[in-house]
Amino acid sequence: TRVEAVNGSGLLTPKIVDWNGRARELIDRYQPKVVVVLFVGNYTDKDLWTGSDGQPVPNDYGPAFHREWGGQAEKLTKELSARGAQIDWVLPPPLAGEEGQRRQAGMTATYTALQQRVPGIALIDGVKALGGGNGICSAMDLFKQLAAEVPEFKGLSWGQIGDLGLPLIETGETI
């Protein structure tokens, strides 16, 4: 087992790490049978990637970002599998907040599209693998589960409870 990681690097940050170039070196050196790849979209506000249209790709995780990221993921997959290794991409693990969830959904869609273009790769569910087997990865997820299963929580959202809570059942007790 070999782990290669550089914090803050990503598929669109070749000035930090050129993963496509490094892939050739790593494959030649270690000759793996299986390669597990996890990139969740690290990018930068400096040294923006130049897209296939010649324009800088904004750090907004929008359509241009995902198009270019997906293209680089495909190149990396081909480089890693050139000597016969099985390539498994890990879908993003749980990311905090609404923005994190938006990024997670976008990256998941990008890797799912990659699998359609390169059918031999496998996708590993990062939420289940890294966030808990039950898919509950945050307090909000737990609350959604409670709202689905406990009648007193039905129709409530995390935001409605607030910092001080909300009486659900009158018990006559003061806490």
PDB file of C-alpha atoms in Angstrom:
ATOM      1  CA  THR A   1       0.000   0.000   0.000  1.00  0.00           C
ATOM      2  CA  ARG A   2       1.310   3.411  -0.975  1.00  0.00           C
ATOM      3  CA  VAL A   3      -0.326   6.808  -0.288  1.00  0.00           C
ATOM      4  CA  GLU A   4       0.588   9.892  -2.283  1.00  0.00           C
ATOM      5  CA  ALA A   5      -1.006  13.138  -1.142  1.00  0.00           C
ATOM      6  CA  VAL A   6      -0.231  16.840  -1.285  1.00  0.00           C
ATOM      7  CA  ASN A   7      -2.558  19.101   0.679  1.00  0.00           C
ATOM      8  CA  GLY A   8      -3.974  21.941  -1.389  1.00  0.00           C
ATOM      9  CA  SER A   9      -3.262  20.285  -4.709  1.00  0.00           C
ATOM     10  CA  GLY A  10      -5.844  19.299  -7.259  1.00  0.00           C
ATOM     11  CA  LEU A  11      -6.340  18.420 -10.893  1.00  0.00           C
ATOM     12  CA  LEU A  12      -6.316  22.090 -11.915  1.00  0.00           C
ATOM     13  CA  THR A  13      -3.240  23.113  -9.890  1.00  0.00           C
ATOM     14  CA  PRO A  14      -0.240  21.874 -11.915  1.00  0.00           C
ATOM     15  CA  LYS A  15       2.000  24.585 -10.444  1.00  0.00           C
ATOM     16  CA  ILE A  16       1.495  22.948  -7.029  1.00  0.00           C
ATOM     17  CA  VAL A  17       1.564  19.329  -8.271  1.00  0.00           C
ATOM     18  CA  ASP A  18       1.284  18.089 -11.844  1.00  0.00           C
ATOM     19  CA  TRP A  19      -0.640  14.910 -11.031  1.00  0.00           C
ATOM     20  CA  ASN A  20      -0.751  13.759 -14.656  1.00  0.00           C
ATOM     21  CA  GLY A  21       3.042  13.981 -14.867  1.00  0.00           C
ATOM     22  CA  ARG A  22       3.488  12.453 -11.439  1.00  0.00           C
ATOM     23  CA  ALA A  23       1.148   9.577 -12.313  1.00  0.00           C
ATOM     24  CA  ARG A  24       3.541   8.229 -14.946  1.00  0.00           C
ATOM     25  CA  GLU A  25       6.405   8.248 -12.453  1.00  0.00           C
ATOM     26  CA  LEU A  26       4.364   6.577  -9.692  1.00  0.00           C
ATOM     27  CA  ILE A  27       2.940   3.878 -11.982  1.00  0.00           C
ATOM     28  CA  ASP A  28       6.395   3.066 -13.385  1.00  0.00           C
ATOM     29  CA  ARG A  29       7.933   2.927  -9.912  1.00  0.00           C
ATOM     30  CA  TYR A  30       5.258   0.938  -8.020  1.00  0.00           C
ATOM     31  CA  GLN A  31       3.413  -0.941 -10.801  1.00  0.00           C
ATOM     32  CA  PRO A  32       0.149  -1.166  -8.833  1.00  0.00           C
ATOM     33  CA  LYS A  33      -2.747  -3.449  -9.678  1.00  0.00           C
ATOM     34  CA  VAL A  34      -5.307  -1.062  -8.184  1.00  0.00           C
ATOM     35  CA  VAL A  35      -5.152   2.730  -7.809  1.00  0.00           C
ATOM     36  CA  VAL A  36      -7.671   4.525  -5.595  1.00  0.00           C
ATOM     37  CA  VAL A  37      -7.997   8.230  -6.407  1.00  0.00           C
ATOM     38  CA  LEU A  38      -9.586  10.896  -4.190  1.00  0.00           C
ATOM     39  CA  PHE A  39      -9.693  14.549  -5.251  1.00  0.00           C
ATOM     40  CA  VAL A  40     -12.480  16.728  -3.860  1.00  0.00           C
ATOM     41  CA  GLY A  41     -11.766  19.829  -5.899  1.00  0.00           C
ATOM     42  CA  ASN A  42      -8.895  21.716  -4.298  1.00  0.00           C
ATOM     43  CA  TYR A  43      -8.292  24.770  -6.396  1.00  0.00           C
ATOM     44  CA  THR A  44      -6.873  28.236  -6.012  1.00  0.00           C
ATOM     45  CA  ASP A  45      -7.787  31.867  -6.499  1.00  0.00           C
ATOM     46  CA  LYS A  46      -4.295  32.446  -7.900  1.00  0.00           C
ATOM     47  CA  ASP A  47      -2.759  30.931 -11.010  1.00  0.00           C
ATOM     48  CA  LEU A  48      -6.144  30.029 -12.464  1.00  0.00           C
ATOM     49  CA  TRP A  49      -6.307  27.085 -14.851  1.00  0.00           C
ATOM     50  CA  THR A  50      -6.688  28.071 -18.494  1.00  0.00           C
ATOM     51  CA  GLY A  51      -9.663  26.248 -19.966  1.00  0.00           C
ATOM     52  CA  SER A  52      -9.940  24.596 -23.349  1.00  0.00           C
ATOM     53  CA  ASP A  53     -11.564  27.821 -24.583  1.00  0.00           C
ATOM     54  CA  GLY A  54      -8.434  29.808 -23.615  1.00  0.00           C
ATOM     55  CA  GLN A  55     -10.200  31.552 -20.723  1.00  0.00           C
ATOM     56  CA  PRO A  56      -9.278  31.364 -17.019  1.00  0.00           C
ATOM     57  CA  VAL A  57     -11.481  28.913 -15.126  1.00  0.00           C
ATOM     58  CA  PRO A  58     -13.039  30.646 -12.109  1.00  0.00           C
ATOM     59  CA  ASN A  59     -12.847  29.056  -8.686  1.00  0.00           C
ATOM     60  CA  ASP A  60     -16.638  28.799  -8.445  1.00  0.00           C
ATOM     61  CA  TYR A  61     -17.260  25.080  -8.964  1.00  0.00           C
ATOM     62  CA  GLY A  62     -19.533  26.015 -11.837  1.00  0.00           C
ATOM     63  CA  PRO A  63     -19.951  24.433 -15.281  1.00  0.00           C
ATOM     64  CA  ALA A  64     -16.537  25.527 -16.637  1.00  0.00           C
ATOM     65  CA  PHE A  65     -14.779  24.243 -13.518  1.00  0.00           C
ATOM     66  CA  HIS A  66     -16.485  20.851 -13.710  1.00  0.00           C
ATOM     67  CA  ARG A  67     -15.908  20.544 -17.467  1.00  0.00           C
ATOM     68  CA  GLU A  68     -12.173  21.160 -17.079  1.00  0.00           C
ATOM     69  CA  TRP A  69     -11.892  19.070 -13.905  1.00  0.00           C
ATOM     70  CA  GLY A  70     -13.649  16.174 -15.638  1.00  0.00           C
ATOM     71  CA  GLY A  71     -11.274  16.437 -18.597  1.00  0.00           C
ATOM     72  CA  GLN A  72      -8.240  16.332 -16.317  1.00  0.00           C
ATOM     73  CA  ALA A  73      -9.726  13.439 -14.341  1.00  0.00           C
ATOM     74  CA  GLU A  74     -10.120  11.525 -17.604  1.00  0.00           C
ATOM     75  CA  LYS A  75      -6.504  12.236 -18.591  1.00  0.00           C
ATOM     76  CA  LEU A  76      -5.302  11.131 -15.153  1.00  0.00           C
ATOM     77  CA  THR A  77      -7.390   7.948 -15.362  1.00  0.00           C
ATOM     78  CA  LYS A  78      -5.869   7.079 -18.739  1.00  0.00           C
ATOM     79  CA  GLU A  79      -2.365   7.779 -17.456  1.00  0.00           C
ATOM     80  CA  LEU A  80      -2.871   5.665 -14.339  1.00  0.00           C
ATOM     81  CA  SER A  81      -4.439   2.748 -16.224  1.00  0.00           C
ATOM     82  CA  ALA A  82      -1.920   2.725 -19.102  1.00  0.00           C
ATOM     83  CA  ARG A  83      -0.058  -0.224 -17.525  1.00  0.00           C
ATOM     84  CA  GLY A  84      -3.214  -2.169 -16.663  1.00  0.00           C
ATOM     85  CA  ALA A  85      -4.061  -0.938 -13.156  1.00  0.00           C
ATOM     86  CA  GLN A  86      -7.709  -0.895 -12.081  1.00  0.00           C
ATOM     87  CA  ILE A  87      -8.713   2.698 -11.260  1.00  0.00           C
ATOM     88  CA  ASP A  88     -11.221   3.409  -8.475  1.00  0.00           C
ATOM     89  CA  TRP A  89     -12.343   7.005  -7.940  1.00  0.00           C
ATOM     90  CA  VAL A  90     -13.692   7.959  -4.517  1.00  0.00           C
ATOM     91  CA  LEU A  91     -16.714  10.215  -4.703  1.00  0.00           C
ATOM     92  CA  PRO A  92     -16.415  13.228  -2.381  1.00  0.00           C
ATOM     93  CA  PRO A  93     -16.844  12.608   1.331  1.00  0.00           C
ATOM     94  CA  PRO A  94     -19.296  14.733   3.322  1.00  0.00           C
ATOM     95  CA  LEU A  95     -18.543  18.443   2.969  1.00  0.00           C
ATOM     96  CA  ALA A  96     -19.947  20.907   5.510  1.00  0.00           C
ATOM     97  CA  GLY A  97     -22.678  23.455   4.879  1.00  0.00           C
ATOM     98  CA  GLU A  98     -24.775  24.279   1.858  1.00  0.00           C
ATOM     99  CA  GLU A  99     -21.733  25.307  -0.198  1.00  0.00           C
ATOM    100  CA  GLY A 100     -19.983  22.069   0.703  1.00  0.00           C
ATOM    101  CA  GLN A 101     -23.039  20.073  -0.295  1.00  0.00           C
ATOM    102  CA  ARG A 102     -23.224  21.955  -3.614  1.00  0.00           C
ATOM    103  CA  ARG A 103     -19.566  21.201  -4.308  1.00  0.00           C
ATOM    104  CA  GLN A 104     -19.993  17.576  -3.259  1.00  0.00           C
ATOM    105  CA  ALA A 105     -22.965  17.162  -5.624  1.00  0.00           C
ATOM    106  CA  GLY A 106     -21.079  18.809  -8.501  1.00  0.00           C
ATOM    107  CA  MET A 107     -17.970  16.675  -8.020  1.00  0.00           C
ATOM    108  CA  THR A 108     -20.085  13.519  -7.720  1.00  0.00           C
ATOM    109  CA  ALA A 109     -21.805  14.369 -11.015  1.00  0.00           C
ATOM    110  CA  THR A 110     -18.407  15.035 -12.628  1.00  0.00           C
ATOM    111  CA  TYR A 111     -17.039  11.643 -11.553  1.00  0.00           C
ATOM    112  CA  THR A 112     -20.255   9.857 -12.530  1.00  0.00           C
ATOM    113  CA  ALA A 113     -19.941  11.376 -16.018  1.00  0.00           C
ATOM    114  CA  LEU A 114     -16.282  10.265 -16.061  1.00  0.00           C
ATOM    115  CA  GLN A 115     -17.376   6.691 -15.372  1.00  0.00           C
ATOM    116  CA  GLN A 116     -19.773   6.891 -18.327  1.00  0.00           C
ATOM    117  CA  ARG A 117     -16.902   8.003 -20.590  1.00  0.00           C
ATOM    118  CA  VAL A 118     -14.425   5.480 -19.127  1.00  0.00           C
ATOM    119  CA  PRO A 119     -16.574   2.458 -18.172  1.00  0.00           C
ATOM    120  CA  GLY A 120     -13.726   0.396 -16.678  1.00  0.00           C
ATOM    121  CA  ILE A 121     -13.363   2.601 -13.601  1.00  0.00           C
ATOM    122  CA  ALA A 122     -15.166   2.006 -10.333  1.00  0.00           C
ATOM    123  CA  LEU A 123     -16.719   4.662  -8.096  1.00  0.00           C
ATOM    124  CA  ILE A 124     -16.509   4.364  -4.314  1.00  0.00           C
ATOM    125  CA  ASP A 125     -19.167   6.208  -2.297  1.00  0.00           C
ATOM    126  CA  GLY A 126     -17.134   8.632  -0.169  1.00  0.00           C
ATOM    127  CA  VAL A 127     -20.107   9.455   2.062  1.00  0.00           C
ATOM    128  CA  LYS A 128     -20.527   5.827   3.094  1.00  0.00           C
ATOM    129  CA  ALA A 129     -16.803   5.053   3.149  1.00  0.00           C
ATOM    130  CA  LEU A 130     -15.680   8.159   5.037  1.00  0.00           C
ATOM    131  CA  GLY A 131     -18.809   9.611   6.600  1.00  0.00           C
ATOM    132  CA  GLY A 132     -20.491   6.643   8.176  1.00  0.00           C
ATOM    133  CA  GLY A 133     -22.131   3.591   6.731  1.00  0.00           C
ATOM    134  CA  ASN A 134     -25.626   4.890   7.401  1.00  0.00           C
ATOM    135  CA  GLY A 135     -25.195   8.021   5.278  1.00  0.00           C
ATOM    136  CA  ILE A 136     -25.652  10.292   8.313  1.00  0.00           C
ATOM    137  CA  CYS A 137     -22.708  12.662   8.210  1.00  0.00           C
ATOM    138  CA  SER A 138     -23.866  15.766  10.015  1.00  0.00           C
ATOM    139  CA  ALA A 139     -26.271  16.999  12.671  1.00  0.00           C
ATOM    140  CA  MET A 140     -28.577  18.180   9.880  1.00  0.00           C
ATOM    141  CA  ASP A 141     -28.581  14.694   8.336  1.00  0.00           C
ATOM    142  CA  LEU A 142     -29.380  13.206  11.734  1.00  0.00           C
ATOM    143  CA  PHE A 143     -32.249  15.661  12.190  1.00  0.00           C
ATOM    144  CA  LYS A 144     -33.661  14.793   8.745  1.00  0.00           C
ATOM    145  CA  GLN A 145     -33.600  11.138   9.762  1.00  0.00           C
ATOM    146  CA  LEU A 146     -35.382  11.954  13.038  1.00  0.00           C
ATOM    147  CA  ALA A 147     -37.988  14.007  11.180  1.00  0.00           C
ATOM    148  CA  ALA A 148     -38.654  11.068   8.894  1.00  0.00           C
ATOM    149  CA  GLU A 149     -38.997   8.524  11.713  1.00  0.00           C
ATOM    150  CA  VAL A 150     -40.262  10.328  14.860  1.00  0.00           C
ATOM    151  CA  PRO A 151     -43.805  11.722  14.662  1.00  0.00           C
ATOM    152  CA  GLU A 152     -43.025  14.674  16.976  1.00  0.00           C
ATOM    153  CA  PHE A 153     -40.367  15.889  14.531  1.00  0.00           C
ATOM    154  CA  LYS A 154     -42.531  15.530  11.410  1.00  0.00           C
ATOM    155  CA  GLY A 155     -42.678  18.731   9.381  1.00  0.00           C
ATOM    156  CA  LEU A 156     -39.818  20.392  11.287  1.00  0.00           C
ATOM    157  CA  SER A 157     -36.450  21.389   9.894  1.00  0.00           C
ATOM    158  CA  TRP A 158     -33.094  21.893  11.604  1.00  0.00           C
ATOM    159  CA  GLY A 159     -33.440  25.667  11.151  1.00  0.00           C
ATOM    160  CA  GLN A 160     -36.830  25.757  12.885  1.00  0.00           C
ATOM    161  CA  ILE A 161     -35.412  24.302  16.112  1.00  0.00           C
ATOM    162  CA  GLY A 162     -32.979  27.180  16.672  1.00  0.00           C
ATOM    163  CA  ASP A 163     -30.264  27.588  19.297  1.00  0.00           C
ATOM    164  CA  LEU A 164     -32.682  27.379  22.243  1.00  0.00           C
ATOM    165  CA  GLY A 165     -34.667  24.413  21.023  1.00  0.00           C
ATOM    166  CA  LEU A 166     -38.375  24.033  20.522  1.00  0.00           C
ATOM    167  CA  PRO A 167     -40.915  22.331  22.806  1.00  0.00           C
ATOM    168  CA  LEU A 168     -42.177  19.220  21.018  1.00  0.00           C
ATOM    169  CA  ILE A 169     -44.190  17.593  23.800  1.00  0.00           C
ATOM    170  CA  GLU A 170     -45.482  19.397  26.885  1.00  0.00           C
ATOM    171  CA  THR A 171     -44.301  17.439  29.917  1.00  0.00           C
ATOM    172  CA  GLY A 172     -44.806  19.972  32.652  1.00  0.00           C
ATOM    173  CA  GLU A 173     -41.085  19.817  33.464  1.00  0.00           C
ATOM    174  CA  THR A 174     -38.773  22.831  33.313  1.00  0.00           C
ATOM    175  CA  ILE A 175     -35.179  22.275  32.334  1.00  0.00           C
TER     176      ILE A 175
END
